[in-house]
Coordinates of C-alpha atoms and ligand atoms in Angstrom, one line a residue:
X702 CA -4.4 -5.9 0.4
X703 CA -7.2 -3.8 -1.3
X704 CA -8.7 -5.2 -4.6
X705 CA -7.7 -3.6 -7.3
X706 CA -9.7 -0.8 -8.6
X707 CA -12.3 -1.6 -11.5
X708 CA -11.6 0.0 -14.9
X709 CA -14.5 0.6 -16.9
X710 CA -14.0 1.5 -21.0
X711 CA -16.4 3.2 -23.7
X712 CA -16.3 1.4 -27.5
X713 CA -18.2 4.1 -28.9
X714 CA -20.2 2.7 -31.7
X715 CA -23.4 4.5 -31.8
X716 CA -26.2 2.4 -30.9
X717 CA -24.0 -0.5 -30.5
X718 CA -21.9 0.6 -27.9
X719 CA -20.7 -0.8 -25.2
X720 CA -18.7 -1.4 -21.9
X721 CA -15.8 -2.8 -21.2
X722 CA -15.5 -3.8 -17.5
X723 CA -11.7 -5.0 -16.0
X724 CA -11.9 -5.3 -12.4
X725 CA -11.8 -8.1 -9.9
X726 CA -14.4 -10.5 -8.7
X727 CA -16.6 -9.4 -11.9
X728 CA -17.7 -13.4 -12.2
X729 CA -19.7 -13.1 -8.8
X730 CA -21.0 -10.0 -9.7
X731 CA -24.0 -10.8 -12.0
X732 CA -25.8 -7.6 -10.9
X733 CA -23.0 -6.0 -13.4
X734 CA -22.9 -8.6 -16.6
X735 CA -27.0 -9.4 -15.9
X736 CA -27.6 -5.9 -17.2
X737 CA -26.3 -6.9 -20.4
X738 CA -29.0 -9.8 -20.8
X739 CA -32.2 -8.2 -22.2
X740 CA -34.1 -12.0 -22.7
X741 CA -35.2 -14.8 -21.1
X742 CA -32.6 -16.9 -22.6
X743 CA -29.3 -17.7 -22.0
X744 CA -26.8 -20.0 -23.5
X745 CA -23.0 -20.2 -21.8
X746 CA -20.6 -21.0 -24.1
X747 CA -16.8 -22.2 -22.6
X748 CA -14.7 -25.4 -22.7
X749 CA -13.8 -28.4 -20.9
X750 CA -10.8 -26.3 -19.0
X751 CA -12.4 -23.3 -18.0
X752 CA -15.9 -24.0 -17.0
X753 CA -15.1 -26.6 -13.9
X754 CA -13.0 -23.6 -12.9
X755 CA -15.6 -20.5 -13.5
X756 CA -18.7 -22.2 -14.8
X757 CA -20.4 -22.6 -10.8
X758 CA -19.9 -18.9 -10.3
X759 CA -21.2 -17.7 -13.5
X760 CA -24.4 -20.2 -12.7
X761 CA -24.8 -18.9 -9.7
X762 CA -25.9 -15.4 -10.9
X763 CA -28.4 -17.4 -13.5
X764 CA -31.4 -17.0 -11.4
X765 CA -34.5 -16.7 -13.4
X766 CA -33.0 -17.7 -16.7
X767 CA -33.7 -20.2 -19.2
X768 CA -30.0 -21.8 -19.7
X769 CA -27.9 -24.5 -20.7
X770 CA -24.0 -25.3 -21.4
X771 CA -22.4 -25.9 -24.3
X772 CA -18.9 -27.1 -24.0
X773 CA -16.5 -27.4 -26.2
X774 CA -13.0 -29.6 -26.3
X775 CA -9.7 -27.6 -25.2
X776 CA -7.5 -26.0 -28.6
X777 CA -7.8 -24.1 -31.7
X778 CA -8.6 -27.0 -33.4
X779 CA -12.5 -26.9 -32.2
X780 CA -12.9 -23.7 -33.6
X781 CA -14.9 -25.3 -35.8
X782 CA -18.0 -24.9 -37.8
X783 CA -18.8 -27.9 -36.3
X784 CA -18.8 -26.9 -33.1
X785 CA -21.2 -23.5 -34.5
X786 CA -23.7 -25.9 -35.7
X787 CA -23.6 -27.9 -32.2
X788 CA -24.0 -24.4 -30.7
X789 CA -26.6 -23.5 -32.9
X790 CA -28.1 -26.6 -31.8
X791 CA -27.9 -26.3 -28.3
X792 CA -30.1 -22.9 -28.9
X793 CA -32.9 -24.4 -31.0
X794 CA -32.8 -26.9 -28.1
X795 CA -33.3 -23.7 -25.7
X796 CA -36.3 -22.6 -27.4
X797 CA -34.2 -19.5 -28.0
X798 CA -36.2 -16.6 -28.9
X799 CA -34.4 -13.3 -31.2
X800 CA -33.7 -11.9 -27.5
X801 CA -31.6 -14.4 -25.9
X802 CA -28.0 -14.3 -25.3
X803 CA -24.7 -16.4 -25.3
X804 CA -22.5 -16.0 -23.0
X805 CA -18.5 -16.5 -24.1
X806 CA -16.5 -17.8 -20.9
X807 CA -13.2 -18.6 -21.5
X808 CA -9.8 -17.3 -23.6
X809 CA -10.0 -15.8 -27.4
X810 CA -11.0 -20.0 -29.0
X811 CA -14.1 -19.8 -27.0
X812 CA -15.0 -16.1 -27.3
X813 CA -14.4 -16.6 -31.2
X814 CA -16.5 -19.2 -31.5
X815 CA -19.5 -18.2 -28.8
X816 CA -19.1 -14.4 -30.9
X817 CA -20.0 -16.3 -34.2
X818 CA -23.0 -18.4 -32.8
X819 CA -24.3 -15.3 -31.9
X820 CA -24.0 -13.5 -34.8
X821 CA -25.9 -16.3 -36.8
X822 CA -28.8 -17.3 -34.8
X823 CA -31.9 -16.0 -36.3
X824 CA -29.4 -13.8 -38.0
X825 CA -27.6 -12.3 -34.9
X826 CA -28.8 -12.1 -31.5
X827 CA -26.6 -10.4 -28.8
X828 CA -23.8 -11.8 -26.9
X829 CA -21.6 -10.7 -23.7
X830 CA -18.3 -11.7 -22.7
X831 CA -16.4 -13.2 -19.7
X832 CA -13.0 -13.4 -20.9
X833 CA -10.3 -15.4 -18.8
X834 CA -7.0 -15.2 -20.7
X835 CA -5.0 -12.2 -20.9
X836 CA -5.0 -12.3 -24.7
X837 CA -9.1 -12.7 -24.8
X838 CA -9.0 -9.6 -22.2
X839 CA -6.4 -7.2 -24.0
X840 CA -7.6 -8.0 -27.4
X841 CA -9.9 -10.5 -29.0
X842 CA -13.0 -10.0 -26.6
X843 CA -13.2 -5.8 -27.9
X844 CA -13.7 -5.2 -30.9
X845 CA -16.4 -7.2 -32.7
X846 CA -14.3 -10.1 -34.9
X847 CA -15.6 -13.2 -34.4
X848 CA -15.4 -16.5 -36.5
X849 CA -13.8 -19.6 -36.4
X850 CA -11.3 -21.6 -38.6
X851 CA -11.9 -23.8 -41.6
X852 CA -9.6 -26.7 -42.6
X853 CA -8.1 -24.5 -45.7
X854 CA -7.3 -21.7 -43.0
X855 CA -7.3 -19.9 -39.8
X856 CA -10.5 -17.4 -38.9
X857 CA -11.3 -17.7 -42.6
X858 CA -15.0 -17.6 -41.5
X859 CA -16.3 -14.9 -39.4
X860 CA -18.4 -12.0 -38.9
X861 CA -18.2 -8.4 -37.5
X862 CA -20.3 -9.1 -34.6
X863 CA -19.9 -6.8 -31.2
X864 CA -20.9 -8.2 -27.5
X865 CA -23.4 -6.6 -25.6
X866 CA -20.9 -5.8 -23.3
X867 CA -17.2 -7.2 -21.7
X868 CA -16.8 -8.2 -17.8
X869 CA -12.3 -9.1 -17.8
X870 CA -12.3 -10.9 -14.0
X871 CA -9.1 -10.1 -13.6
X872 CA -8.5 -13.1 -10.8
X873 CA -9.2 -15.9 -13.6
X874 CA -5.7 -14.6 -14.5
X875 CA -4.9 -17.0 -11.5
X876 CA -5.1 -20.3 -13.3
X877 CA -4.0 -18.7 -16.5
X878 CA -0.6 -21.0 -17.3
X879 CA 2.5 -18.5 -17.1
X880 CA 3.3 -18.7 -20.7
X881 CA 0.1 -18.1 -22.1
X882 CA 0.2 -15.0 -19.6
X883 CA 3.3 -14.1 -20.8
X884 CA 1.7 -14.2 -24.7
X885 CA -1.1 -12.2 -23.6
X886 CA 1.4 -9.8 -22.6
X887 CA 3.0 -9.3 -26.2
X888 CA -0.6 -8.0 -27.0
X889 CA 0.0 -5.2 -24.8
X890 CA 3.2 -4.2 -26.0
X891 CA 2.0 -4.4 -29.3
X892 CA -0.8 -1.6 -28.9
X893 CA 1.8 0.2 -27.4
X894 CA 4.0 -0.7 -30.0
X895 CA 1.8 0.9 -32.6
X896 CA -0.3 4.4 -31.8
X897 CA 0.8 4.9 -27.9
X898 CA 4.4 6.1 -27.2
X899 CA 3.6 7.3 -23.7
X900 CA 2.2 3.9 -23.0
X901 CA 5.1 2.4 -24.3
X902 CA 7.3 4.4 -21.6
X903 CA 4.6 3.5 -18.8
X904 CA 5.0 -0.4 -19.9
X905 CA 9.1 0.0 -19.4
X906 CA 8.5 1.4 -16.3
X907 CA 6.1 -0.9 -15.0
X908 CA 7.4 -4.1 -16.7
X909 CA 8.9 -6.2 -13.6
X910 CA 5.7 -5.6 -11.6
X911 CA 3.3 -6.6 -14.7
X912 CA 5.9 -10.0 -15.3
X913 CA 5.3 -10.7 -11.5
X914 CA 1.5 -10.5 -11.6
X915 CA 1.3 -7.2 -9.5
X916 CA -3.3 -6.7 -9.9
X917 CA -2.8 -2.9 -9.9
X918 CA -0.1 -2.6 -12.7
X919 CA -2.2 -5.5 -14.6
X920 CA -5.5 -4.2 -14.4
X921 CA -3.7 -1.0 -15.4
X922 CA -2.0 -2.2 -18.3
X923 CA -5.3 -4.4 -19.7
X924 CA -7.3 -0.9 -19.3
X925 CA -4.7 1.2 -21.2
X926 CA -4.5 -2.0 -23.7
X927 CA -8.5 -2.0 -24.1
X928 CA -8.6 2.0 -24.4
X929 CA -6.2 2.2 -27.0
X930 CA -7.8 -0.8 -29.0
X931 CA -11.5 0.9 -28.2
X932 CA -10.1 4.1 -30.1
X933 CA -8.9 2.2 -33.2
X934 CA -12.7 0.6 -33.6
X935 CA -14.4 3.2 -33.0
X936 CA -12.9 5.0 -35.6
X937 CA -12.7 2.2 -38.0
X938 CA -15.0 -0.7 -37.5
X939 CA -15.0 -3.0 -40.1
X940 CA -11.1 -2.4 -40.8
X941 CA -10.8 0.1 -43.8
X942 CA -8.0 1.7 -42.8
X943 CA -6.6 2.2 -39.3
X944 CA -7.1 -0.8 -37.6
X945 CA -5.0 -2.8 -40.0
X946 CA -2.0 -1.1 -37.8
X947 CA -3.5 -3.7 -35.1
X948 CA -1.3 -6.4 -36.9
X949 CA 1.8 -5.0 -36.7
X950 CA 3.9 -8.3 -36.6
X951 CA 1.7 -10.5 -37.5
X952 CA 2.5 -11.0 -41.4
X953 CA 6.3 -12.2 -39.7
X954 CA 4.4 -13.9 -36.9
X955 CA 2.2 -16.1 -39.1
X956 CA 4.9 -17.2 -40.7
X957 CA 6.8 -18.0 -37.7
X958 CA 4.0 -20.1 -36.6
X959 CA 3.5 -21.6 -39.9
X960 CA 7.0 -22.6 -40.0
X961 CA 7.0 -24.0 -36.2
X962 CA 3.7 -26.2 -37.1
X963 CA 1.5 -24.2 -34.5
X964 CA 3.9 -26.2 -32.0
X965 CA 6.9 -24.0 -31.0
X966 CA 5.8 -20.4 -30.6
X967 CA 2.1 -19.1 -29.3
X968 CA 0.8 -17.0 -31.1
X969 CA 2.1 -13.8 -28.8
X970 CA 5.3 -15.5 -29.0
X971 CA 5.3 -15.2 -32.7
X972 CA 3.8 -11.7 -32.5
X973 CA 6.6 -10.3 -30.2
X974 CA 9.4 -11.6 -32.9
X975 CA 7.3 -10.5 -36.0
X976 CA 7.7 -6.8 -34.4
X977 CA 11.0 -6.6 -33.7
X978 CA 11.6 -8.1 -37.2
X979 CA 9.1 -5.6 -38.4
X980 CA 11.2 -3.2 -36.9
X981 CA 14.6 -4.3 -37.9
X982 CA 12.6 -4.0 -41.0
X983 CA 12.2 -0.6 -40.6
X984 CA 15.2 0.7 -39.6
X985 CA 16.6 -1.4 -43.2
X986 CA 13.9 0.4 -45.1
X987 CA 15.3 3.9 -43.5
X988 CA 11.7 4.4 -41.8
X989 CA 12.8 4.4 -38.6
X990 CA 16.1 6.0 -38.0
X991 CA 16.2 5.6 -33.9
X992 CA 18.3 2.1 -33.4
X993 CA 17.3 2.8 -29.7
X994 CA 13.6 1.8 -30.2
X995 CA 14.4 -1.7 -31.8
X996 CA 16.6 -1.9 -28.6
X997 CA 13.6 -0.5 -26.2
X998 CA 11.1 -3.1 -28.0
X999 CA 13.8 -6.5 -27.2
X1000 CA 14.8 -4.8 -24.2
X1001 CA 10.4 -4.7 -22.7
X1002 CA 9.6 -8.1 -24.4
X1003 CA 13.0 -9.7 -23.4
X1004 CA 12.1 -8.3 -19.6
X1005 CA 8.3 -9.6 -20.0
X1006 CA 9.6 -13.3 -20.5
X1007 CA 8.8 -12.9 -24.7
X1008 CA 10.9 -14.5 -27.7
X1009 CA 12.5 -11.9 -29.5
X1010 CA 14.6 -14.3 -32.0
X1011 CA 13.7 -16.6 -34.5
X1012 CA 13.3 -19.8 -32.8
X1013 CA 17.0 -22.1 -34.3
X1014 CA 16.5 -24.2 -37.6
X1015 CA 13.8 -22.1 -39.4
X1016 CA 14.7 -21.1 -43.1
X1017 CA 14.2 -17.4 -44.5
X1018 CA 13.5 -18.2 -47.8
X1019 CA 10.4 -20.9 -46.5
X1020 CA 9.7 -17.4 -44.2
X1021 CA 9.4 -15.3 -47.2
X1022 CA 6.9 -17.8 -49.0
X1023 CA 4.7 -18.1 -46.0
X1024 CA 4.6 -14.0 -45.6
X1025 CA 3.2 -13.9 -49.2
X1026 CA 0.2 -15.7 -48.2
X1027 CA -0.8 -13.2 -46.1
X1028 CA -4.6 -11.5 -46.4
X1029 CA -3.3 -8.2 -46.3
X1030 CA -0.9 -8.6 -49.4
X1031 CA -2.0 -7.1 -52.5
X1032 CA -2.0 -7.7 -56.4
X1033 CA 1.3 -10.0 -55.2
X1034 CA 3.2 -7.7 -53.3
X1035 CA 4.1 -7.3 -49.7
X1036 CA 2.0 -5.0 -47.5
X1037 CA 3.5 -5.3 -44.1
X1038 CA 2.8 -3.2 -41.2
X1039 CA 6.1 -1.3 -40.4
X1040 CA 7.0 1.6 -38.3
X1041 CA 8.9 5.5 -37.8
X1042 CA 9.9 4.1 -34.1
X1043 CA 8.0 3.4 -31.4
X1044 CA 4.2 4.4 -31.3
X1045 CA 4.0 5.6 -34.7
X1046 CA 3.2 2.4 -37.0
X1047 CA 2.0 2.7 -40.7
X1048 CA 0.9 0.6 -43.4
X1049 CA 3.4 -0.4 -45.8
X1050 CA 2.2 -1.6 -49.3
X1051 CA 4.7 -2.7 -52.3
X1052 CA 7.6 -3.7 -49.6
X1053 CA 10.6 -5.1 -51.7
X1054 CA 11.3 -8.9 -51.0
X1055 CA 14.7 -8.4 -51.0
X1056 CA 14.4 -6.4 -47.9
X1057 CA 12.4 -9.1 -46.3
X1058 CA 14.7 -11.6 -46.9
X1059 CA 17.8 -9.6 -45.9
X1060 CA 16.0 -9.1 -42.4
X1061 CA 15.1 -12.8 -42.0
X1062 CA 19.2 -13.5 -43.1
X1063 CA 20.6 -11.9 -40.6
X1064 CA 17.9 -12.3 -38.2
X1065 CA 18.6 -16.8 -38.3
Ligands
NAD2543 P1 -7.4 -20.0 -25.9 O1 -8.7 -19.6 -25.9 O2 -7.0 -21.3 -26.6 O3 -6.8 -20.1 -24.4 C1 -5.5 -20.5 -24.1 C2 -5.5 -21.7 -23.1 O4 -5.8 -21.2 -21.8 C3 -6.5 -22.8 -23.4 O5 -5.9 -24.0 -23.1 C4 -7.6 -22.5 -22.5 O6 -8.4 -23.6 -22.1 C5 -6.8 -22.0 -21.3 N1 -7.5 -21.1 -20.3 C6 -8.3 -20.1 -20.6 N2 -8.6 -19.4 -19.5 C7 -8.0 -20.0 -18.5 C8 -7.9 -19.7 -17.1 N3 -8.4 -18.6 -16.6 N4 -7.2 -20.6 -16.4 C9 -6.6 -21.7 -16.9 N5 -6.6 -21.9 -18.2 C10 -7.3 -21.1 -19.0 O7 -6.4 -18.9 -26.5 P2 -6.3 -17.4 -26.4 O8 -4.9 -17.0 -26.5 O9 -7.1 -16.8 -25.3 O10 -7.0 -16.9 -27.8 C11 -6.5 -17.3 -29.1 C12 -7.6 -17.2 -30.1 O11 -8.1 -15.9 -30.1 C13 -7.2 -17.6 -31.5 O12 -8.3 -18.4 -32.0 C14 -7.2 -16.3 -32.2 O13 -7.5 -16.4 -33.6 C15 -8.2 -15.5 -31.5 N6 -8.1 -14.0 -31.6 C16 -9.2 -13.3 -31.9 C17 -9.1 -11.9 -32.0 C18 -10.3 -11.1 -32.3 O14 -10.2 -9.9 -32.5 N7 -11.5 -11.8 -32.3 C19 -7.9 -11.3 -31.7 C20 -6.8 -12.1 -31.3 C21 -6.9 -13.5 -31.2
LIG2544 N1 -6.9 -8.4 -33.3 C1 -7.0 -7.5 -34.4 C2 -8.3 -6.8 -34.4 O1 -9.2 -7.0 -33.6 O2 -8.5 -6.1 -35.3

């Protein structure tokens, strides 16, 4: 079989800009990513899963560099500012100089984390990334967001920090546990979902080869995911406007995991039910007239192996309370990303709670 061809995306950000890289083999490749590192220095940031998996073949392109490791512990939970000051440590340790770089290997914890180091050592030095979960490749590896949680709150610290450049190995996707896969996969749908119609109809078209791991069709879709996202930051960096629609289902989805104690859906999972509750939402709210693109939506996520209910036992009005915490709300009302069908998302502000509620009713 041939490899699969590499894909290689623009974030335009003027003298910030960068690459984004999807292809296969990209780990052994260090000719590619070593372009990225303009120092002497070099700290790898990944966890106790990922790096006796990929760590030897990102070493092995080290040659000539002063590096270390930094691991962390597996799960959100170390996310920590802890685990920033350890990594700030580990730097001062390196003798690292304004022109060294971290390196983020691993899924969205690690690439968070590693993003945020970077951003405060000797107030922001620059950082690449070697993303190995679909959800770190489709989404939280472009863009610039980095952070980490506190014990008041998820990503409640953070910084708008973008990597020198992004190198998606597409065969780390290999190890990659089928449902967290299948998570990253919501991610896809959801840019889709929100500014890409004709990606949409690609996705329905191409759904039984991407839910079986076909490398074309995936490297496809993460490219497609990555332009579309690469688009929305370029034109709005530090989200003014625009790239608020990135969280379409997420004010539902939050919730959803709230309510589930961070144990019964993933986060994609809760994503995928947040939009088809944000579109049953919008067909209520007489936004979206088409019934058939509620029906497309749990037709592509039902196909990919995604929730599209509300998991049993979960109550609407506990729902409700949890969706007013969200950071997008303001002067206490709802501001909920909705949309006109699919492709065409907007931002919502002043959304009745009644409406809410009736969707969660009739959606338990
Ligand atoms: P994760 O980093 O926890 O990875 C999921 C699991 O997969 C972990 O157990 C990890 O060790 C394991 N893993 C990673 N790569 C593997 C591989 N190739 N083979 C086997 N196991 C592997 O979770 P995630 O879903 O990648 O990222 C979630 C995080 O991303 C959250 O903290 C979220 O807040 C953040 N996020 C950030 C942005 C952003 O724009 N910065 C966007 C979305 C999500
Ligand atoms: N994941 C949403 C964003 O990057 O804006």
């Amino acid at each position: 079989m041939n490899a699969p061809a590499t894909h290689t995306i623009d974030v335009t950000l003027g003298a910030r800009s960068y690459h984004v890289h999807i292809g296969h083999g990209l780990l052994d490749d260090s000719a590619l990513w070593r372009g990225a590192i303009r120092g002497r220095h070099a700290l790898v940031i990944s966890n106790t899963t990922v790096a006796p998996l990929y760590l030897e073949r990102v070493a092995k392109g080290m040659d000539g560099l002063q590096w270390d490791t930094f691991l962390i512990d597996d799960g959100e939970a170390h996310k920590s500012f802890d685990n920033v000051g350890r990594a700030l440590a580990a730097l001062a340790k390196l003798g690292a100089t304004r022109d060294a770089c971290v390196i983020a290997l691993g899924g969205g914890v690690v690439g968070d984390l590693a993003g945020f180091t970077a951003a405060c050592w000797m107030r922001g030095i620059d950082f690449i990334q070697l993303p190995t979960t679909l959800l770190a490749m489709v989404d939280s590896s472009v863009g610039g967001k980095t952070g980490v949680n506190l014990p008041a709150g998820k990503n409640l610290v953070g910084a708008f920090h973008q990597p020198r450049g992004v190198f998606a190995d597409i065969d780390t996707l290999a190890t990659l546990p089928e449902r967290e896969f299948r998570a990253g996969l919501a991610e896809v749908v959801k840019g889709a979902a929100i500014g890409d119609a004709e990606f949409f109809a690609w996705l329905e078209a191409h759904a039984d080869a991407l839910a079986a791991r076909d490398q074309d069709v995936m490297a496809e879709a993460i490219a497609r995911k990555v332009a579309y996202k690469a688009g929305v930051v370029a034109r709005d960096e530090t989200e003014q406007g625009e790239r608020t629609l990135l969280n379409l289902g997420h004010t539902f989805g939050h919730a959803l995991e709230t309510a589930g104690r961070y144990t019964t859906l993933l986060h994609g999972e809760a994503v995928a039910v947040g939009m088809v509750l944000a579109a049953q939402l919008s067909q209520q709210l007489g936004m979206s007239t088409l019934d058939d693109d509620t029906l497309r939506l749990q037709r592509l996520l039902d196909t990919l192996g995604l929730p599209t209910d509300v998991p049993p036992g979960m109550d609407p009005q506990q729902l409700l309370t949890l969706m007013r915490l969200d950071k997008k709300n303001t002067a206490g009302t709802l501001r909920l990303i909705l949309w006109r069908g699919i492709g065409r998302a907007e931002i919502v502000a002043g959304v009745n709670e009644a409406d809410v509620l009736a969707v969660l009713q009739a959606a338990v």
